[in-house]
Amino acid sequence: MSEKQDNALRPFGMRDKIGYAMGDFGCNMSFSFISNNIITFFAICMKMDPLLCGFLIFIGKVFDAINDPIIGGLVDSSKPGKDGKFKTWIKWASIPLLVCSVLMFIYVPNAPMGVKIAMCLGLYCLWSVAYTSVNVPYGSMQSVITKEPSERAQLSTWRSIGAMLAQAPIMVIIPLIIFDENDNPIGSRFIYCVAVMGVLGLIGFYLCRKMTTERIQPEAVQPEKFNYLNTIKSFFKNKNILAVTIASFAQLAFIMSVTNTMQYVFMCYFSNTKLISIAAVIAGVPVAIGVVLLRPAIKRFSKKQLCTYPFILSIIGAAVAAFVKISNPYVWMIFIGLTMMGTSFFTVLMWALVADCIDYQEQQSGRREESSIYATYSFFRKVAQGACSLIVTFVLKISAYNVKLDASSQAAGVPEKLYTLTGLMPLIGAVIAFVSMYFLYKLNDNAMEETR
């Protein structure tokens, strides 16, 4: 691995940060919309059994996860193009990502069940290949934009900003469009929303490619020398990347389930879907606060401290939201906000932690494999996202929610069960994340030494 020696090469700066943010903006314009709405679309609008829908999405996520190390290996073994090693992949995969996103939300509620299953699973698998072909190179690119830990932390922060810019309209505006006056989703509107989001995402990918610079030139791993089994062995020996992986799994599978299940709480328990947008803002604001507070906080605390102890706040907030029956929706949203507040620094710094773990693994193994390691980490993130879909459908099943009935016509006890389980899932996730980061993650902030 070598750093480009070009005197005309632009130094790291704000242009890279904004460009890198636009990459995650592009990814989340597709990913966040699908993650937040696919269960609602297929289970409620397309009238599929929620558990079947969740199971199909889980299978799709496992397929998606398997793609990550495969594509990661292909990226590692590829030669740089004129724009760099990673931006070439982003360029050519971004258009199929847009097409697959739109096709998935064609509204045909009277289609045979086989067609619905093919749409839910088949199109999702095609979408996942396109998304992985963009996301793995994009995530790997952070390691070659700069080698300075502080600058990587800045890129991680700006990546979170890009994600928030994409998630804001999806969480706030989309619910106002897709729900009718009786708090029921309108299936025909989803495709127009995802098309607009996809075009905006395509613009984000273009800006990412034009504004960032790959300054460090990794050597292509020769296919005949590439051995993913060695990468896997090193990955599981690295307790630091395991800690981040477990915490990420807990966050995505359990804590983030609240962003999907809370819409059913507003549909059934509070009987007011207009508040979903406000709840989305309250759930998203903590990450914005984390971005603002990160710079002064990182001067006083280590990344490990900032990514560990705030989970205690998540534990408290989720416990109250689960077990204290609150009749005022605004009060309940405050505790959901506290739950998300506890994850804010981890969300912002997570990608910097991964980059540090990549550096540490190179030191331990003698091999530089950004894409393969990132893809392995991403593999478990994808499985977690699939597990999140199962958890959402599990909550609906355990609560006895009937997709054939309107929100106001559900059986007695259903709203209360939805309420409790919506808070219980993030409580479980917060406990797992705290334990993982506290006991397993040992890296100092220089990313090359472990604390004892």
XYZ file of N, CA and C in Angstrom, residues 32-255:
672
model
N -32.556 3.418 3.290
C -33.440 3.808 4.390
C -34.905 3.729 3.974
N -35.202 4.133 2.737
C -36.592 4.050 2.289
C -37.069 2.607 2.298
N -36.243 1.701 1.759
C -36.636 0.296 1.698
C -36.710 -0.317 3.090
N -35.729 -0.044 3.933
C -35.723 -0.609 5.283
C -36.935 -0.164 6.088
N -37.322 1.098 5.945
C -38.414 1.642 6.750
C -39.796 1.281 6.209
N -39.883 0.931 4.929
C -41.207 0.800 4.319
C -41.520 -0.554 3.692
N -40.540 -1.444 3.567
C -40.796 -2.686 2.839
C -41.796 -3.579 3.571
N -41.721 -3.642 4.904
C -42.680 -4.451 5.666
C -44.080 -3.873 5.519
N -44.196 -2.563 5.664
C -45.505 -1.908 5.530
C -46.085 -2.140 4.141
N -45.240 -2.032 3.111
C -45.728 -2.176 1.742
C -46.222 -3.598 1.466
N -45.387 -4.600 1.766
C -45.755 -5.967 1.407
C -46.749 -6.589 2.389
N -46.611 -6.293 3.688
C -47.507 -6.916 4.659
C -48.871 -6.230 4.711
N -48.872 -4.893 4.650
C -50.135 -4.160 4.793
C -50.767 -3.878 3.426
N -50.001 -3.291 2.516
C -50.570 -2.893 1.223
C -50.756 -4.086 0.273
N -49.778 -4.979 0.233
C -49.856 -6.122 -0.672
C -50.553 -7.325 -0.021
N -50.939 -7.189 1.247
C -51.724 -8.200 1.964
C -51.002 -9.550 2.082
N -49.703 -9.511 2.335
C -48.961 -10.733 2.601
C -48.938 -10.995 4.101
N -48.821 -12.254 4.496
C -48.691 -12.582 5.908
C -47.414 -11.934 6.453
N -47.507 -11.189 7.551
C -46.332 -10.479 8.062
C -45.142 -11.389 8.344
N -45.403 -12.576 8.921
C -44.304 -13.478 9.245
C -43.648 -14.007 7.975
N -44.446 -14.311 6.946
C -43.900 -14.741 5.663
C -43.068 -13.630 5.051
N -43.599 -12.426 5.107
C -42.888 -11.266 4.563
C -41.551 -11.073 5.273
N -41.573 -11.129 6.607
C -40.339 -10.977 7.375
C -39.342 -12.082 7.082
N -39.832 -13.307 6.914
C -38.951 -14.436 6.617
C -38.304 -14.267 5.249
N -39.082 -13.824 4.258
C -38.537 -13.615 2.913
C -37.467 -12.529 2.918
N -37.728 -11.468 3.653
C -36.752 -10.379 3.724
C -35.496 -10.840 4.445
N -35.669 -11.674 5.470
C -34.506 -12.223 6.178
C -33.655 -13.063 5.222
N -34.305 -13.925 4.414
C -33.565 -14.717 3.432
C -32.833 -13.798 2.456
N -33.535 -12.745 2.024
C -32.909 -11.774 1.133
C -31.720 -11.097 1.764
N -31.807 -10.806 3.051
C -30.700 -10.169 3.764
C -29.514 -11.113 3.917
N -29.790 -12.397 4.147
C -28.698 -13.365 4.221
C -28.001 -13.455 2.869
N -28.788 -13.504 1.780
C -28.217 -13.469 0.437
C -27.408 -12.185 0.248
N -27.961 -11.078 0.701
C -27.291 -9.790 0.623
C -25.972 -9.825 1.387
N -26.010 -10.437 2.568
C -24.806 -10.513 3.397
C -23.718 -11.348 2.728
N -24.128 -12.435 2.083
C -23.157 -13.292 1.387
C -22.489 -12.535 0.247
N -23.240 -11.610 -0.364
C -22.665 -10.801 -1.446
C -21.481 -9.971 -0.987
N -21.527 -9.512 0.270
C -20.537 -8.551 0.738
C -19.098 -9.065 0.641
N -18.774 -10.232 1.243
C -17.388 -10.696 1.117
C -17.004 -11.048 -0.312
N -17.974 -11.523 -1.109
C -17.671 -11.848 -2.513
C -17.303 -10.581 -3.272
N -18.158 -9.574 -3.161
C -17.886 -8.313 -3.853
C -16.671 -7.621 -3.244
N -16.506 -7.757 -1.916
C -15.316 -7.199 -1.279
C -14.039 -7.790 -1.858
N -14.037 -9.108 -2.076
C -12.876 -9.750 -2.686
C -12.650 -9.287 -4.115
N -13.754 -9.109 -4.858
C -13.634 -8.622 -6.236
C -13.068 -7.209 -6.270
N -13.507 -6.390 -5.332
C -13.002 -5.017 -5.265
C -11.518 -5.025 -4.915
N -11.133 -5.839 -3.924
C -9.731 -5.906 -3.517
C -8.826 -6.362 -4.667
N -9.343 -7.248 -5.514
C -8.522 -7.790 -6.602
C -8.591 -6.950 -7.871
N -9.421 -5.905 -7.881
C -9.563 -5.075 -9.082
C -8.474 -4.013 -9.149
N -8.185 -3.583 -10.353
C -7.187 -2.540 -10.555
C -7.860 -1.173 -10.583
N -7.176 -0.139 -10.111
C -7.775 1.201 -10.102
C -8.074 1.694 -11.511
N -9.205 2.413 -11.644
C -9.526 3.066 -12.898
C -8.995 4.486 -12.892
N -9.403 5.268 -13.869
C -8.888 6.632 -13.945
C -9.380 7.495 -12.789
N -10.528 7.130 -12.186
C -11.054 7.881 -11.056
C -10.624 7.301 -9.714
N -9.899 6.186 -9.737
C -9.512 5.533 -8.500
C -10.039 4.109 -8.465
N -9.747 3.413 -7.396
C -10.127 2.013 -7.297
C -11.598 1.835 -6.939
N -12.095 2.667 -6.024
C -13.427 2.448 -5.471
C -14.515 3.243 -6.186
N -14.174 4.421 -6.674
C -15.183 5.261 -7.312
C -15.694 4.669 -8.629
N -14.871 3.858 -9.274
C -15.308 3.203 -10.506
C -16.479 2.269 -10.224
N -16.420 1.536 -9.132
C -17.518 0.643 -8.750
C -18.779 1.441 -8.446
N -18.627 2.531 -7.713
C -19.785 3.361 -7.360
C -20.470 3.882 -8.622
N -19.676 4.287 -9.595
C -20.216 4.856 -10.830
C -21.125 3.864 -11.548
N -20.664 2.634 -11.748
C -21.392 1.698 -12.597
C -22.500 0.950 -11.875
N -22.453 0.889 -10.545
C -23.486 0.154 -9.801
C -24.653 1.036 -9.366
N -24.482 2.349 -9.423
C -25.511 3.246 -8.893
C -26.789 3.247 -9.741
N -26.668 3.072 -11.048
C -27.861 3.072 -11.906
C -28.712 1.817 -11.696
N -28.124 0.594 -11.681
C -28.942 -0.589 -11.359
C -29.603 -0.486 -9.984
N -28.955 0.203 -9.058
C -29.541 0.387 -7.733
C -30.845 1.170 -7.822
N -30.862 2.223 -8.626
C -32.068 3.021 -8.812
C -33.186 2.183 -9.452
N -32.846 1.445 -10.498
C -33.852 0.654 -11.222
C -34.475 -0.403 -10.312
N -33.652 -1.135 -9.588
C -34.157 -2.196 -8.716
C -35.004 -1.634 -7.578
N -34.643 -0.466 -7.070
C -35.410 0.154 -5.989
C -36.835 0.454 -6.441
N -36.973 0.963 -7.674
C -38.295 1.322 -8.192
C -39.128 0.075 -8.476
N -38.521 -0.932 -9.094
C -39.269 -2.143 -9.457
C -39.860 -2.847 -8.241
N -39.190 -2.743 -7.110
C -39.632 -3.451 -5.915
C -40.976 -2.951 -5.392
N -41.356 -1.713 -5.736
C -42.559 -1.124 -5.160
C -43.688 -0.958 -6.183
N -43.695 -1.813 -7.205
C -44.847 -1.847 -8.120
C -46.045 -2.392 -7.347
N -47.131 -1.654 -7.355
C -48.297 -1.984 -6.528
C -49.281 -2.869 -7.286
N -49.300 -4.158 -6.940
C -50.221 -5.118 -7.569
C -50.837 -5.984 -6.470
N -51.744 -5.431 -5.676
C -52.291 -6.169 -4.519
C -53.085 -7.409 -4.885
N -53.597 -7.494 -6.128
C -54.404 -8.647 -6.540
C -53.600 -9.699 -7.290
N -52.295 -9.527 -7.345
C -51.450 -10.502 -8.034
C -51.429 -11.817 -7.258
N -51.191 -12.951 -7.947
C -51.064 -14.231 -7.247
C -49.949 -14.177 -6.206
N -50.072 -15.011 -5.187
C -49.092 -14.991 -4.104
C -47.693 -15.293 -4.620
N -47.581 -16.158 -5.641
C -46.266 -16.455 -6.197
C -45.584 -15.231 -6.766
N -46.376 -14.361 -7.400
C -45.824 -13.117 -7.950
C -45.366 -12.199 -6.823
N -46.160 -12.136 -5.769
C -45.800 -11.292 -4.626
C -44.510 -11.783 -3.969
N -44.392 -13.102 -3.835
C -43.178 -13.668 -3.244
C -41.969 -13.368 -4.124
N -42.159 -13.493 -5.449
C -41.067 -13.198 -6.381
C -40.646 -11.739 -6.285
N -41.622 -10.842 -6.117
C -41.299 -9.421 -5.977
C -40.569 -9.159 -4.669
N -41.087 -9.733 -3.595
C -40.517 -9.468 -2.278
C -39.112 -10.045 -2.146
N -38.927 -11.276 -2.607
C -37.623 -11.935 -2.453
C -36.717 -11.729 -3.663
N -37.251 -11.991 -4.876
C -36.417 -11.912 -6.073
C -35.883 -10.518 -6.346
N -36.787 -9.538 -6.349
C -36.346 -8.163 -6.607
C -35.474 -7.641 -5.474
N -35.765 -8.081 -4.263
C -34.926 -7.654 -3.134
C -33.500 -8.180 -3.305
N -33.354 -9.427 -3.763
C -32.018 -9.987 -3.973
C -31.269 -9.236 -5.071
N -31.967 -8.891 -6.167
C -31.334 -8.113 -7.228
C -30.909 -6.745 -6.710
N -31.793 -6.119 -5.931
C -31.462 -4.823 -5.342
C -30.236 -4.932 -4.447
N -30.147 -6.020 -3.692
C -29.044 -6.167 -2.738
C -27.692 -6.269 -3.448
N -27.661 -6.926 -4.611
C -26.410 -7.017 -5.368
C -25.967 -5.627 -5.811
N -26.922 -4.844 -6.322
C -26.602 -3.483 -6.765
C -26.165 -2.621 -5.587
N -26.885 -2.743 -4.464
C -26.552 -1.915 -3.293
C -25.167 -2.270 -2.741
N -24.873 -3.560 -2.657
C -23.573 -3.986 -2.139
C -22.444 -3.510 -3.039
N -22.691 -3.519 -4.349
C -21.665 -3.096 -5.301
C -21.358 -1.611 -5.196
N -22.257 -0.864 -4.582
C -22.020 0.554 -4.303
C -21.477 0.740 -2.893
N -22.114 0.083 -1.939
C -21.847 0.374 -0.533
C -20.496 -0.137 -0.050
N -20.074 -1.336 -0.476
C -18.789 -1.865 -0.028
C -17.625 -0.999 -0.530
N -17.572 -0.650 -1.827
C -16.509 0.264 -2.258
C -16.582 1.621 -1.569
N -17.803 2.119 -1.363
C -17.943 3.410 -0.688
C -17.395 3.348 0.737
N -17.765 2.321 1.493
C -17.268 2.198 2.862
C -15.778 1.980 2.916
N -15.233 1.228 1.961
C -13.800 0.955 1.929
C -13.002 2.207 1.589
N -13.602 3.112 0.852
C -12.907 4.291 0.340
C -12.396 5.198 1.450
N -13.025 5.141 2.624
C -12.588 5.995 3.729
C -11.121 5.767 4.078
N -10.665 4.513 3.956
C -9.294 4.175 4.329
C -8.262 4.712 3.347
N -8.682 5.071 2.120
C -7.720 5.558 1.136
C -7.851 7.058 0.870
N -8.857 7.689 1.432
C -8.965 9.147 1.315
C -7.926 9.809 2.208
N -7.728 9.229 3.396
C -6.726 9.749 4.334
C -6.285 8.629 5.256
N -5.061 8.739 5.769
C -4.572 7.752 6.728
C -4.522 8.320 8.144
N -4.884 9.602 8.308
C -4.856 10.230 9.624
C -6.104 9.855 10.422
N -5.939 9.311 11.650
C -7.100 8.913 12.456
C -8.093 10.037 12.706
N -7.589 11.260 12.944
C -8.489 12.383 13.222
C -9.305 12.746 11.987
N -8.691 12.658 10.820
C -9.406 12.962 9.577
C -10.405 11.861 9.241
N -10.083 10.627 9.596
C -11.033 9.536 9.405
C -12.258 9.728 10.310
N -12.003 10.206 11.526
C -13.129 10.483 12.429
C -14.027 11.556 11.829
N -13.407 12.554 11.170
C -14.198 13.596 10.518
C -15.016 13.022 9.364
N -14.416 12.119 8.599
C -15.155 11.481 7.509
C -16.321 10.662 8.050
N -16.084 9.972 9.168
C -17.157 9.192 9.784
C -18.302 10.105 10.218
N -17.938 11.274 10.768
C -18.960 12.246 11.183
C -19.748 12.736 9.981
N -19.038 13.080 8.915
C -19.726 13.594 7.728
C -20.532 12.506 7.025
N -20.088 11.264 7.149
C -20.891 10.169 6.628
C -22.236 10.111 7.360
N -22.193 10.310 8.666
C -23.435 10.327 9.449
C -24.325 11.498 9.044
N -23.690 12.630 8.738
C -24.460 13.794 8.288
C -25.166 13.471 6.975
N -24.445 12.830 6.049
C -25.054 12.449 4.776
C -26.230 11.512 4.975
N -26.069 10.560 5.906
C -27.163 9.636 6.187
C -28.373 10.376 6.739
N -28.124 11.336 7.633
C -29.228 12.096 8.226
C -29.954 12.933 7.183
N -29.199 13.503 6.242
C -29.821 14.303 5.186
C -30.768 13.462 4.342
N -30.427 12.178 4.181
C -31.297 11.282 3.425
C -32.463 10.799 4.269
N -32.193 10.490 5.523
C -33.215 9.918 6.388
C -34.281 10.930 6.792
N -33.910 12.215 6.851
C -34.866 13.234 7.291
C -36.143 13.258 6.444
N -36.035 13.399 5.105
C -37.283 13.398 4.319
C -37.990 12.050 4.346
N -37.212 10.962 4.438
C -37.825 9.638 4.453
C -38.622 9.422 5.733
N -38.096 9.874 6.852
C -38.754 9.668 8.140
C -39.828 10.708 8.423
N -39.658 11.914 7.890
C -40.571 13.011 8.239
C -41.634 13.243 7.169
N -41.224 13.325 5.906
C -42.157 13.680 4.834
C -42.924 12.472 4.307
N -42.225 11.346 4.127
C -42.859 10.163 3.528
C -44.097 9.708 4.299
N -44.068 9.640 5.638
C -45.292 9.222 6.345
C -46.489 10.128 6.069
N -46.238 11.401 5.839
C -47.337 12.323 5.540
C -47.942 12.051 4.167
N -47.168 11.412 3.291
C -47.627 11.133 1.930
C -48.307 9.775 1.822
N -47.732 8.757 2.476
C -48.203 7.392 2.219
C -49.379 6.965 3.096
N -49.700 7.716 4.168
C -50.838 7.359 5.015
C -52.052 8.230 4.686
N -53.247 7.592 4.702
C -54.473 8.349 4.460
C -55.009 8.929 5.763
N -56.197 9.551 5.694
C -56.759 10.205 6.867
C -57.208 9.217 7.940
N -57.295 7.934 7.587
C -57.686 6.904 8.558
C -56.492 6.117 9.084
N -55.294 6.650 8.888
C -54.055 6.061 9.399
C -53.692 4.743 8.722
N -54.101 4.558 7.473
C -53.755 3.363 6.707
C -52.874 3.745 5.520
N -51.837 2.925 5.198
C -50.934 3.259 4.085
C -51.602 3.082 2.723
N -51.214 3.926 1.753
C -51.746 3.882 0.391
C -50.678 3.270 -0.513
N -50.916 2.026 -0.954
C -49.898 1.275 -1.674
C -49.418 1.897 -2.964
N -50.281 2.596 -3.688
C -49.916 3.138 -5.000
C -48.935 4.304 -4.917
N -48.750 4.869 -3.740
C -47.895 6.054 -3.613
C -46.420 5.705 -3.374
N -46.139 4.476 -2.982
C -44.769 4.109 -2.625
C -43.812 4.236 -3.801
N -44.243 3.798 -4.995
C -43.340 3.770 -6.137
C -42.902 5.176 -6.546
N -43.797 6.148 -6.433
C -43.427 7.522 -6.779
C -42.410 8.080 -5.782
N -42.607 7.730 -4.531
C -41.672 8.195 -3.496
C -40.282 7.605 -3.707
N -40.210 6.282 -3.962
C -38.909 5.645 -4.116
C -38.216 6.112 -5.391
N -38.978 6.461 -6.424
C -38.374 6.957 -7.662
C -37.694 8.303 -7.431
N -38.377 9.186 -6.722
C -37.795 10.498 -6.409
C -36.557 10.334 -5.540
N -36.667 9.472 -4.518
C -35.524 9.224 -3.638
C -34.339 8.667 -4.427
N -34.622 7.767 -5.385
C -33.563 7.152 -6.169
C -32.814 8.143 -7.038
N -33.548 9.055 -7.651
C -32.896 10.074 -8.494
C -32.015 10.991 -7.642
N -32.511 11.388 -6.486
C -31.704 12.204 -5.579
C -30.455 11.446 -5.130
N -30.616 10.135 -4.909
C -29.467 9.324 -4.532
C -28.429 9.249 -5.633
N -28.882 9.163 -6.881
C -27.971 9.121 -8.027
C -27.146 10.408 -8.095
N -27.778 11.532 -7.808
C -27.056 12.812 -7.764
C -26.018 12.796 -6.652
N -26.388 12.209 -5.498
C -25.455 12.111 -4.380
C -24.212 11.300 -4.742
N -24.393 10.179 -5.447
C -23.248 9.363 -5.855
C -22.339 10.130 -6.821
N -22.942 10.903 -7.720
C -22.150 11.697 -8.665
C -21.280 12.705 -7.913
N -21.874 13.398 -6.945
C -21.114 14.380 -6.165
C -20.024 13.712 -5.341
N -20.311 12.525 -4.838
C -19.310 11.784 -4.068
C -18.084 11.490 -4.922
N -18.317 11.034 -6.145
C -17.202 10.687 -7.026
C -16.399 11.911 -7.449
N -17.092 13.034 -7.642
C -16.415 14.230 -8.143
C -15.683 15.009 -7.044
N -16.103 14.865 -5.801
C -15.570 15.717 -4.738
C -14.529 15.040 -3.853
N -14.459 13.710 -3.888
C -13.485 13.006 -3.052
C -12.247 12.633 -3.855
N -11.148 12.402 -3.140
C -9.890 12.014 -3.766
C -9.324 10.791 -3.059
N -9.003 9.764 -3.820
C -8.347 8.580 -3.267
C -6.839 8.831 -3.271
N -6.304 9.190 -2.102
C -4.900 9.600 -2.008
C -3.946 8.430 -1.779
N -4.441 7.380 -1.179
C -3.588 6.235 -0.851
C -3.905 5.118 -1.820
N -2.901 4.651 -2.491
C -3.110 3.662 -3.539
C -2.872 2.251 -3.017
N -3.927 1.474 -2.739
C -3.721 0.088 -2.319
C -3.379 -0.774 -3.517
N -2.483 -1.721 -3.307
C -2.150 -2.637 -4.385
C -3.291 -3.633 -4.567
N -3.551 -3.982 -5.815
C -4.597 -4.974 -6.076
C -4.144 -6.334 -5.571
N -5.021 -7.002 -4.835
C -4.726 -8.349 -4.360
C -4.900 -9.312 -5.532
N -3.828 -10.028 -5.884
C -3.918 -10.941 -7.012
C -4.912 -12.061 -6.710
N -5.824 -12.362 -7.639
C -6.851 -13.373 -7.384
C -6.281 -14.704 -6.911
N -5.137 -15.109 -7.511
C -4.608 -16.412 -7.126
C -4.026 -16.381 -5.714
N -3.719 -15.175 -5.195
C -3.174 -15.054 -3.852
C -4.235 -14.722 -2.821
N -5.396 -14.347 -3.279
C -6.450 -13.949 -2.345
C -7.040 -15.176 -1.651
N -7.049 -15.157 -0.346
C -7.581 -16.258 0.445
C -8.500 -15.669 1.509
N -9.809 -15.745 1.223
C -10.757 -15.125 2.144
C -10.808 -15.862 3.474
N -10.438 -17.147 3.481
C -10.433 -17.902 4.736
C -9.449 -17.294 5.723
N -8.294 -16.823 5.215
C -7.327 -16.169 6.094
C -7.892 -14.872 6.667
N -8.645 -14.145 5.834
C -9.274 -12.919 6.315
C -10.270 -13.221 7.429
N -11.066 -14.280 7.238
C -12.058 -14.668 8.244
C -11.380 -15.031 9.560
N -10.296 -15.808 9.483
C -9.582 -16.210 10.698
C -9.059 -14.990 11.446
N -8.471 -14.067 10.709
C -7.948 -12.848 11.339
C -9.074 -12.010 11.925
N -10.195 -11.963 11.213
C -11.349 -11.184 11.666
C -11.827 -11.673 13.026
N -11.960 -12.977 13.197
C -12.493 -13.517 14.436
C -11.461 -13.551 15.567
N -10.193 -13.357 15.232
C -9.180 -13.230 16.270
C -9.073 -11.797 16.774
N -9.623 -10.871 16.015
C -9.564 -9.444 16.343
C -10.765 -9.084 17.210
N -10.573 -9.044 18.528
C -11.678 -8.775 19.440
C -12.274 -7.386 19.230
N -11.476 -6.473 18.710
C -11.955 -5.103 18.529
C -13.014 -5.025 17.431
N -12.740 -5.652 16.288
C -13.736 -5.632 15.216
C -14.941 -6.479 15.606
N -14.736 -7.512 16.411
C -15.857 -8.300 16.913
C -16.749 -7.449 17.807
N -16.131 -6.627 18.651
C -16.912 -5.767 19.540
C -17.790 -4.806 18.743
N -17.197 -4.174 17.740
C -17.950 -3.238 16.909
C -19.045 -3.973 16.133
N -18.726 -5.179 15.672
C -19.696 -5.964 14.913
C -20.888 -6.360 15.775
N -20.623 -6.836 16.985
C -21.709 -7.243 17.888
C -22.567 -6.043 18.269
N -21.916 -4.932 18.587
C -22.666 -3.726 18.955
C -23.502 -3.224 17.782
N -22.929 -3.284 16.574
C -23.672 -2.866 15.387
C -24.863 -3.786 15.139
N -24.649 -5.079 15.339
C -25.743 -6.037 15.165
C -26.874 -5.713 16.133
N -26.516 -5.474 17.389
C -27.530 -5.153 18.401
C -28.263 -3.859 18.067
N -27.510 -2.868 17.582
C -28.135 -1.596 17.236
C -29.107 -1.750 16.074
N -28.662 -2.436 15.014
C -29.482 -2.545 13.807
C -30.652 -3.500 13.982
N -30.431 -4.629 14.650
C -31.480 -5.634 14.765
C -32.517 -5.270 15.821
N -32.073 -4.721 16.939
C -32.976 -4.496 18.060
C -33.329 -3.015 18.269
N -32.291 -2.173 18.417
C -32.568 -0.769 18.731
C -33.298 -0.081 17.578
